[in-house]
Amino acid sequence: MSRVVFRNAMVWDGSGANAYPADVLVDGGRIRSVAKASGQLMAEGATAIDCKGLTLMPGLVEGHAHISFGGAVNDSDLGNIPPEEHLLLTMRNAKTLLDHGFTSAYSAATSKLRLDVVIRNEINAGRLPGPRMKAASPEITVTAGLGDERKNHMYYESFGMIADGPEEIAKVVRLCCREGVDNIKINISGDDLGPMARGGITTMREDEVQMAVDVGHDFGKRINCHARAAKSVKRAVKCGVDVIYHCESADEEALDMLESVKDRIFVGPAIGIIYGTLYDGEPHFSKEFALEIGMQRVIDDSLKVYTELRKRGVKAVIGGDYGFIQSPQGTNAKDLKHFVDLLGYSPSEAMVCATKYGGEIMGMGDELGQVKEGFIADLLLVNGDPLQDLSMMVDADNLLVIMKDGALYKDNSKLAKAREKAAE
Ligand SMILES: [Zn+2]
């Protein structure tokens, strides 16, 4: 771990406040001081990084990560990857996320039970580059739900674990806990991109959802769910689910229910894949097909619902199902601009979703996701002011420094200054 001082930075600290000029000292993996008067900070023996004209901000948190997903067109593609190749793919994705400024990832689901878990362990042990991770279970689903790709007389794997009835659900949740996940994923709704149950259908019964929540909570795990239909959202809130993804069809009653538990839940629109299917789907998804399966409707509904959720103070996280052919890993920061362009957030609000709320969904809100004294030193030094143009966050070349846990994973700050000089 290095002792590093960032001098003359514009600090956007993740709280939502305006950026301010400051020096920031990192030592022992933590942010030791944030000195608003530049040049006043004593930092003997520290490596100094000149940040003039650059923005220092918290590392990004992917709030709906699928680090074991890659290049899939159909859900069944993820089931067709043998475990050995799948592990290598997941390793590469973990590095890709960190290369793109995601120093933390809250997994929304893995596609084989132990993939997230073993990658998390390797990263934590320092043997593999990647974000700090909360590892998820696969998507637990019922027969005919999202993630059940089988047909009668035919067997297809997917990313799901199929369980019917409370007892089977309990067993699958316990199995995932035994294997070391941090959180459990259940699919309460279907999905318009899936072959069977559409997004408007609520596939998982209340007693099944309740059992997943009760068993998961007994083991101290967070419960994430896939919920598109209003009925699914209400079921999730009623049963005590912690992270409710999508929610675009929430009606007035569902919105009231979400608001009533805003202090303990997170939502996530996962809009990236929807946008990707509509605008970057060719040649796998034609525009006609994307419209036919309601991708524009999902965007329109999400704008209404997330405008309302934002006003009511319900915390949303970024992360848009990156890992499919139309939403490649490494482009995850596109969600920042999507939050502004598609969902009506201000640039600062979108960035708070990616940093402060990210720290909170990781369960580390008192030490992660902000540039604050005592916090974990997960930092990005950005070539300019991201709030003026959030799209700059997608290009890894704009991330001059990536620091995780106080260690310089990437330091191109000198390179950038040299280029600037050469150009003068
Ligand atoms: Zn997802």
Tab-separated table of C-alpha atoms in Angstrom, residues 11-323:
chain	number	residue	atom	x	y	z
A	11	VAL	CA	-12.488	16.874	-5.691
A	12	TRP	CA	-15.974	15.579	-6.447
A	13	ASP	CA	-16.501	13.710	-3.218
A	14	GLY	CA	-19.533	11.528	-3.959
A	15	SER	CA	-21.862	13.296	-1.499
A	16	GLY	CA	-23.598	15.228	-4.262
A	17	ALA	CA	-21.960	18.539	-3.246
A	18	ASN	CA	-20.167	20.641	-5.840
A	19	ALA	CA	-16.532	19.830	-6.581
A	20	TYR	CA	-13.931	21.862	-4.668
A	21	PRO	CA	-10.141	22.278	-4.944
A	22	ALA	CA	-8.205	20.192	-2.429
A	23	ASP	CA	-5.187	18.044	-1.653
A	24	VAL	CA	-5.919	14.481	-0.617
A	25	LEU	CA	-3.520	12.234	1.300
A	26	VAL	CA	-3.835	8.459	1.101
A	27	ASP	CA	-1.988	6.198	3.491
A	28	GLY	CA	-2.452	2.621	4.649
A	29	GLY	CA	-5.271	2.047	2.185
A	30	ARG	CA	-7.392	4.869	3.602
A	31	ILE	CA	-8.009	8.523	2.854
A	32	ARG	CA	-6.123	10.231	5.701
A	33	SER	CA	-6.785	13.886	4.991
A	34	VAL	CA	-8.728	16.086	2.636
A	35	ALA	CA	-7.247	19.594	2.810
A	36	LYS	CA	-9.329	22.230	1.105
A	37	ALA	CA	-6.453	24.739	1.039
A	38	SER	CA	-4.043	23.481	-1.582
A	39	GLY	CA	-0.361	23.235	-0.685
A	40	GLN	CA	-0.997	23.180	3.103
A	41	LEU	CA	-0.989	19.420	3.501
A	42	MET	CA	2.168	17.904	5.011
A	43	ALA	CA	2.826	14.661	3.203
A	44	GLU	CA	6.407	13.664	3.836
A	45	GLY	CA	7.580	10.650	1.940
A	46	ALA	CA	4.415	10.476	-0.118
A	47	THR	CA	4.338	10.055	-3.882
A	48	ALA	CA	2.878	13.307	-5.185
A	49	ILE	CA	0.468	13.323	-8.110
A	50	ASP	CA	-0.152	16.695	-9.728
A	51	CYS	CA	-3.890	16.922	-10.424
A	52	LYS	CA	-4.200	20.411	-11.877
A	53	GLY	CA	-7.225	20.514	-14.176
A	54	LEU	CA	-8.229	16.982	-13.205
A	55	THR	CA	-11.092	15.595	-11.128
A	56	LEU	CA	-10.527	13.271	-8.182
A	57	MET	CA	-13.592	11.202	-7.345
A	58	PRO	CA	-14.599	7.932	-5.668
A	59	GLY	CA	-14.205	4.694	-7.635
A	60	LEU	CA	-17.385	3.595	-9.395
A	61	VAL	CA	-19.612	0.885	-7.968
A	62	GLU	CA	-21.411	-1.391	-10.426
A	63	GLY	CA	-24.710	-2.011	-8.622
A	64	HIS	CA	-26.082	-4.725	-10.918
A	65	ALA	CA	-22.978	-6.688	-11.881
A	66	HIS	CA	-22.951	-9.949	-13.784
A	67	ILE	CA	-19.224	-10.525	-14.016
A	68	SER	CA	-19.714	-14.083	-15.263
A	69	PHE	CA	-21.808	-12.895	-18.230
A	70	GLY	CA	-20.089	-12.271	-21.537
A	71	GLY	CA	-21.219	-11.879	-25.114
A	72	ALA	CA	-24.490	-13.757	-24.667
A	73	VAL	CA	-27.257	-13.257	-27.245
A	74	ASN	CA	-29.705	-15.610	-25.525
A	75	ASP	CA	-29.875	-16.556	-21.859
A	76	SER	CA	-29.163	-20.178	-22.814
A	77	ASP	CA	-25.771	-19.103	-24.255
A	78	LEU	CA	-24.573	-18.615	-20.694
A	79	GLY	CA	-25.507	-22.195	-19.868
A	80	ASN	CA	-23.507	-23.492	-22.812
A	81	ILE	CA	-20.122	-22.366	-21.535
A	82	PRO	CA	-18.185	-25.186	-19.836
A	83	PRO	CA	-17.071	-24.356	-16.277
A	84	GLU	CA	-13.373	-24.051	-17.143
A	85	GLU	CA	-13.880	-21.517	-19.937
A	86	HIS	CA	-16.518	-19.808	-17.844
A	87	LEU	CA	-14.089	-19.234	-15.001
A	88	LEU	CA	-11.546	-17.702	-17.398
A	89	LEU	CA	-14.225	-15.482	-18.924
A	90	THR	CA	-15.219	-14.302	-15.438
A	91	MET	CA	-11.583	-13.545	-14.570
A	92	ARG	CA	-11.229	-11.439	-17.700
A	93	ASN	CA	-14.463	-9.581	-16.955
A	94	ALA	CA	-13.322	-8.785	-13.410
A	95	LYS	CA	-10.177	-7.143	-14.793
A	96	THR	CA	-12.208	-5.336	-17.474
A	97	LEU	CA	-14.438	-3.769	-14.815
A	98	LEU	CA	-11.493	-2.517	-12.775
A	99	ASP	CA	-9.787	-1.238	-15.951
A	100	HIS	CA	-12.919	0.868	-16.517
A	101	GLY	CA	-12.948	2.449	-13.078
A	102	PHE	CA	-15.275	0.063	-11.239
A	103	THR	CA	-13.461	-0.516	-7.973
A	104	SER	CA	-16.494	-2.295	-6.487
A	105	ALA	CA	-19.165	-4.563	-7.884
A	106	TYR	CA	-22.382	-5.664	-6.212
A	107	SER	CA	-23.378	-8.788	-8.097
A	108	ALA	CA	-26.965	-9.119	-9.258
A	109	ALA	CA	-26.441	-12.811	-10.109
A	110	THR	CA	-23.809	-15.238	-11.243
A	111	SER	CA	-24.369	-17.762	-14.010
A	112	LYS	CA	-22.844	-20.827	-12.309
A	113	LEU	CA	-23.071	-21.169	-8.543
A	114	ARG	CA	-19.417	-20.776	-7.526
A	115	LEU	CA	-18.127	-18.369	-10.202
A	116	ASP	CA	-18.717	-15.106	-8.316
A	117	VAL	CA	-17.564	-16.690	-5.063
A	118	VAL	CA	-14.195	-17.978	-6.245
A	119	ILE	CA	-13.406	-14.833	-8.219
A	120	ARG	CA	-14.290	-12.681	-5.180
A	121	ASN	CA	-11.977	-14.803	-3.042
A	122	GLU	CA	-9.093	-14.543	-5.526
A	123	ILE	CA	-9.506	-10.771	-5.800
A	124	ASN	CA	-9.635	-10.393	-2.013
A	125	ALA	CA	-6.485	-12.512	-1.696
A	126	GLY	CA	-4.713	-10.147	-4.098
A	127	ARG	CA	-4.086	-12.834	-6.686
A	128	LEU	CA	-6.358	-11.412	-9.373
A	129	PRO	CA	-7.121	-7.867	-10.538
A	130	GLY	CA	-10.761	-6.915	-10.135
A	131	PRO	CA	-13.253	-4.878	-8.142
A	132	ARG	CA	-14.061	-5.654	-4.506
A	133	MET	CA	-17.103	-7.834	-4.873
A	134	LYS	CA	-20.275	-8.959	-3.252
A	135	ALA	CA	-20.856	-12.386	-4.773
A	136	ALA	CA	-24.350	-13.455	-5.770
A	137	SER	CA	-26.162	-16.734	-6.241
A	138	PRO	CA	-27.429	-17.712	-9.681
A	139	GLU	CA	-30.932	-16.500	-10.523
A	140	ILE	CA	-33.271	-18.704	-8.554
A	141	THR	CA	-36.390	-19.201	-10.613
A	142	VAL	CA	-39.459	-21.416	-10.871
A	143	THR	CA	-40.335	-23.785	-13.707
A	144	ALA	CA	-41.313	-21.620	-16.718
A	145	GLY	CA	-39.766	-18.539	-15.124
A	146	LEU	CA	-36.914	-16.378	-16.403
A	147	GLY	CA	-33.867	-18.660	-16.432
A	148	ASP	CA	-35.712	-21.918	-17.186
A	149	GLU	CA	-34.627	-22.632	-20.754
A	150	ARG	CA	-35.692	-26.295	-20.848
A	151	LYS	CA	-38.269	-27.736	-23.184
A	152	ASN	CA	-40.080	-31.014	-22.755
A	153	HIS	CA	-37.763	-33.861	-23.907
A	154	MET	CA	-35.006	-31.276	-24.317
A	155	TYR	CA	-32.597	-30.036	-21.718
A	156	TYR	CA	-30.959	-26.628	-21.821
A	157	GLU	CA	-28.796	-25.045	-19.192
A	158	SER	CA	-29.061	-21.318	-18.565
A	159	PHE	CA	-28.043	-19.012	-15.747
A	160	GLY	CA	-30.898	-20.119	-13.524
A	161	MET	CA	-31.377	-22.561	-10.671
A	162	ILE	CA	-34.887	-23.943	-10.844
A	163	ALA	CA	-36.849	-24.554	-7.652
A	164	ASP	CA	-40.598	-24.973	-7.181
A	165	GLY	CA	-42.435	-24.569	-3.917
A	166	PRO	CA	-41.122	-23.206	-0.613
A	167	GLU	CA	-39.229	-26.373	0.353
A	168	GLU	CA	-37.232	-26.529	-2.873
A	169	ILE	CA	-36.580	-22.793	-2.666
A	170	ALA	CA	-35.291	-23.208	0.896
A	171	LYS	CA	-32.929	-25.961	-0.196
A	172	VAL	CA	-31.506	-23.984	-3.124
A	173	VAL	CA	-31.008	-20.853	-1.010
A	174	ARG	CA	-29.236	-22.902	1.671
A	175	LEU	CA	-27.031	-24.501	-0.995
A	176	CYS	CA	-25.987	-21.050	-2.238
A	177	CYS	CA	-25.264	-19.935	1.329
A	178	ARG	CA	-23.185	-23.045	1.917
A	179	GLU	CA	-21.103	-22.273	-1.161
A	180	GLY	CA	-20.296	-18.785	0.101
A	181	VAL	CA	-22.444	-16.210	-1.692
A	182	ASP	CA	-23.004	-12.767	-0.170
A	183	ASN	CA	-26.447	-12.307	-1.659
A	184	ILE	CA	-29.307	-14.270	-3.148
A	185	LYS	CA	-31.083	-13.519	-6.436
A	186	ILE	CA	-34.664	-14.515	-7.125
A	187	ASN	CA	-36.688	-13.943	-10.289
A	188	ILE	CA	-40.198	-12.905	-9.309
A	189	SER	CA	-41.164	-11.620	-12.778
A	190	GLY	CA	-40.576	-12.974	-16.241
A	191	ASP	CA	-38.754	-10.906	-18.842
A	192	ASP	CA	-39.562	-9.634	-22.316
A	193	LEU	CA	-36.180	-10.767	-23.646
A	194	GLY	CA	-36.789	-14.327	-22.429
A	195	PRO	CA	-38.590	-16.987	-24.427
A	196	MET	CA	-41.341	-17.922	-21.968
A	197	ALA	CA	-42.799	-15.771	-19.230
A	198	ARG	CA	-42.953	-12.132	-20.315
A	199	GLY	CA	-42.066	-9.218	-18.086
A	200	GLY	CA	-45.665	-8.580	-17.111
A	201	ILE	CA	-46.067	-12.039	-15.604
A	202	THR	CA	-45.411	-12.711	-11.914
A	203	THR	CA	-43.958	-16.204	-11.868
A	204	MET	CA	-42.893	-16.748	-8.254
A	205	ARG	CA	-45.554	-17.283	-5.614
A	206	GLU	CA	-45.642	-15.301	-2.427
A	207	ASP	CA	-44.816	-18.278	-0.209
A	208	GLU	CA	-41.788	-18.992	-2.424
A	209	VAL	CA	-40.532	-15.398	-2.254
A	210	GLN	CA	-41.132	-15.322	1.500
A	211	MET	CA	-39.183	-18.536	2.003
A	212	ALA	CA	-36.214	-17.241	-0.029
A	213	VAL	CA	-36.176	-14.028	2.010
A	214	ASP	CA	-36.557	-15.761	5.378
A	215	VAL	CA	-33.861	-18.376	4.751
A	216	GLY	CA	-31.479	-15.862	3.150
A	217	HIS	CA	-31.923	-13.386	5.987
A	218	ASP	CA	-31.385	-16.132	8.565
A	219	PHE	CA	-27.992	-16.671	6.931
A	220	GLY	CA	-27.323	-12.912	6.992
A	221	LYS	CA	-27.584	-12.488	3.205
A	222	ARG	CA	-29.160	-9.697	1.181
A	223	ILE	CA	-31.946	-10.718	-1.202
A	224	ASN	CA	-32.012	-9.266	-4.747
A	225	CYS	CA	-34.904	-9.751	-7.094
A	226	HIS	CA	-35.880	-9.321	-10.710
A	227	ALA	CA	-39.286	-7.613	-10.632
A	228	ARG	CA	-40.870	-5.875	-13.607
A	229	ALA	CA	-44.629	-6.272	-13.065
A	230	ALA	CA	-46.333	-4.083	-10.443
A	231	LYS	CA	-47.568	-7.231	-8.702
A	232	SER	CA	-43.999	-8.566	-8.501
A	233	VAL	CA	-42.705	-5.297	-7.026
A	234	LYS	CA	-45.418	-5.326	-4.353
A	235	ARG	CA	-44.697	-8.969	-3.552
A	236	ALA	CA	-41.001	-8.152	-3.186
A	237	VAL	CA	-41.636	-5.273	-0.764
A	238	LYS	CA	-44.216	-7.241	1.226
A	239	CYS	CA	-41.851	-10.208	1.658
A	240	GLY	CA	-38.863	-8.055	2.675
A	241	VAL	CA	-36.618	-8.239	-0.430
A	242	ASP	CA	-33.637	-5.861	-0.079
A	243	VAL	CA	-32.735	-4.940	-3.662
A	244	ILE	CA	-35.524	-4.648	-6.216
A	245	TYR	CA	-34.302	-4.439	-9.812
A	246	HIS	CA	-36.238	-3.006	-12.786
A	247	CYS	CA	-39.648	-1.954	-11.288
A	248	GLU	CA	-40.638	-0.087	-14.471
A	249	SER	CA	-44.270	-1.198	-14.307
A	250	ALA	CA	-44.741	-0.097	-10.705
A	251	ASP	CA	-48.203	1.439	-10.216
A	252	GLU	CA	-49.177	4.042	-7.611
A	253	GLU	CA	-49.614	1.431	-4.877
A	254	ALA	CA	-46.235	-0.147	-5.698
A	255	LEU	CA	-44.570	3.295	-5.619
A	256	ASP	CA	-46.097	3.994	-2.207
A	257	MET	CA	-44.865	0.647	-0.944
A	258	LEU	CA	-41.328	1.245	-2.274
A	259	GLU	CA	-41.300	4.675	-0.646
A	260	SER	CA	-42.430	3.216	2.671
A	261	VAL	CA	-39.259	1.089	2.856
A	262	LYS	CA	-36.832	3.550	1.265
A	263	ASP	CA	-34.488	3.435	4.239
A	264	ARG	CA	-33.756	-0.253	3.816
A	265	ILE	CA	-34.046	-1.003	0.072
A	266	PHE	CA	-32.293	-0.159	-3.162
A	267	VAL	CA	-33.762	-0.161	-6.636
A	268	GLY	CA	-31.948	-0.426	-9.961
A	269	PRO	CA	-33.490	0.198	-13.384
A	270	ALA	CA	-30.849	-1.830	-15.299
A	271	ILE	CA	-31.602	0.293	-18.315
A	272	GLY	CA	-28.365	-0.363	-20.254
A	273	ILE	CA	-29.478	-3.630	-21.798
A	274	ILE	CA	-32.836	-2.160	-22.795
A	275	TYR	CA	-31.122	0.760	-24.544
A	276	GLY	CA	-28.590	-1.655	-26.043
A	277	THR	CA	-31.287	-3.926	-27.467
A	278	LEU	CA	-33.031	-0.952	-29.036
A	279	TYR	CA	-30.001	0.890	-30.451
A	280	ASP	CA	-27.038	-1.517	-30.479
A	281	GLY	CA	-28.825	-4.822	-31.072
A	282	GLU	CA	-28.076	-5.325	-34.770
A	283	PRO	CA	-27.483	-7.845	-36.258
A	284	HIS	CA	-28.767	-10.024	-33.414
A	285	PHE	CA	-31.872	-7.986	-32.612
A	286	SER	CA	-33.550	-5.916	-35.295
A	287	LYS	CA	-35.106	-2.591	-34.357
A	288	GLU	CA	-38.538	-4.033	-35.255
A	289	PHE	CA	-37.999	-6.949	-32.877
A	290	ALA	CA	-36.785	-4.653	-30.101
A	291	LEU	CA	-39.898	-2.504	-30.484
A	292	GLU	CA	-42.150	-5.559	-30.716
A	293	ILE	CA	-40.886	-6.911	-27.375
A	294	GLY	CA	-41.488	-3.525	-25.767
A	295	MET	CA	-38.012	-2.074	-25.278
A	296	GLN	CA	-39.200	1.496	-25.979
A	297	ARG	CA	-42.126	0.979	-23.606
A	298	VAL	CA	-39.725	-0.138	-20.853
A	299	ILE	CA	-37.684	3.051	-21.358
A	300	ASP	CA	-40.817	5.239	-21.310
A	301	ASP	CA	-42.192	3.520	-18.206
A	302	SER	CA	-38.791	3.678	-16.483
A	303	LEU	CA	-38.659	7.454	-16.989
A	304	LYS	CA	-42.032	7.841	-15.245
A	305	VAL	CA	-41.276	5.427	-12.423
A	306	TYR	CA	-37.708	6.555	-11.688
A	307	THR	CA	-38.672	10.225	-11.805
A	308	GLU	CA	-41.180	9.419	-9.100
A	309	LEU	CA	-38.799	7.193	-7.098
A	310	ARG	CA	-36.110	9.877	-7.217
A	311	LYS	CA	-38.526	12.530	-5.947
A	312	ARG	CA	-39.580	10.215	-3.135
A	313	GLY	CA	-35.988	9.575	-2.071
A	314	VAL	CA	-35.741	5.902	-3.048
A	315	LYS	CA	-32.085	5.087	-3.702
A	316	ALA	CA	-31.191	3.725	-7.125
A	317	VAL	CA	-27.912	2.149	-8.215
A	318	ILE	CA	-26.359	2.090	-11.675
A	319	GLY	CA	-25.700	-1.133	-13.591
A	320	GLY	CA	-27.599	-2.139	-16.669
A	321	ASP	CA	-27.196	-5.886	-17.188
A	322	TYR	CA	-23.814	-5.454	-18.858
A	323	GLY	CA	-22.447	-8.741	-20.184
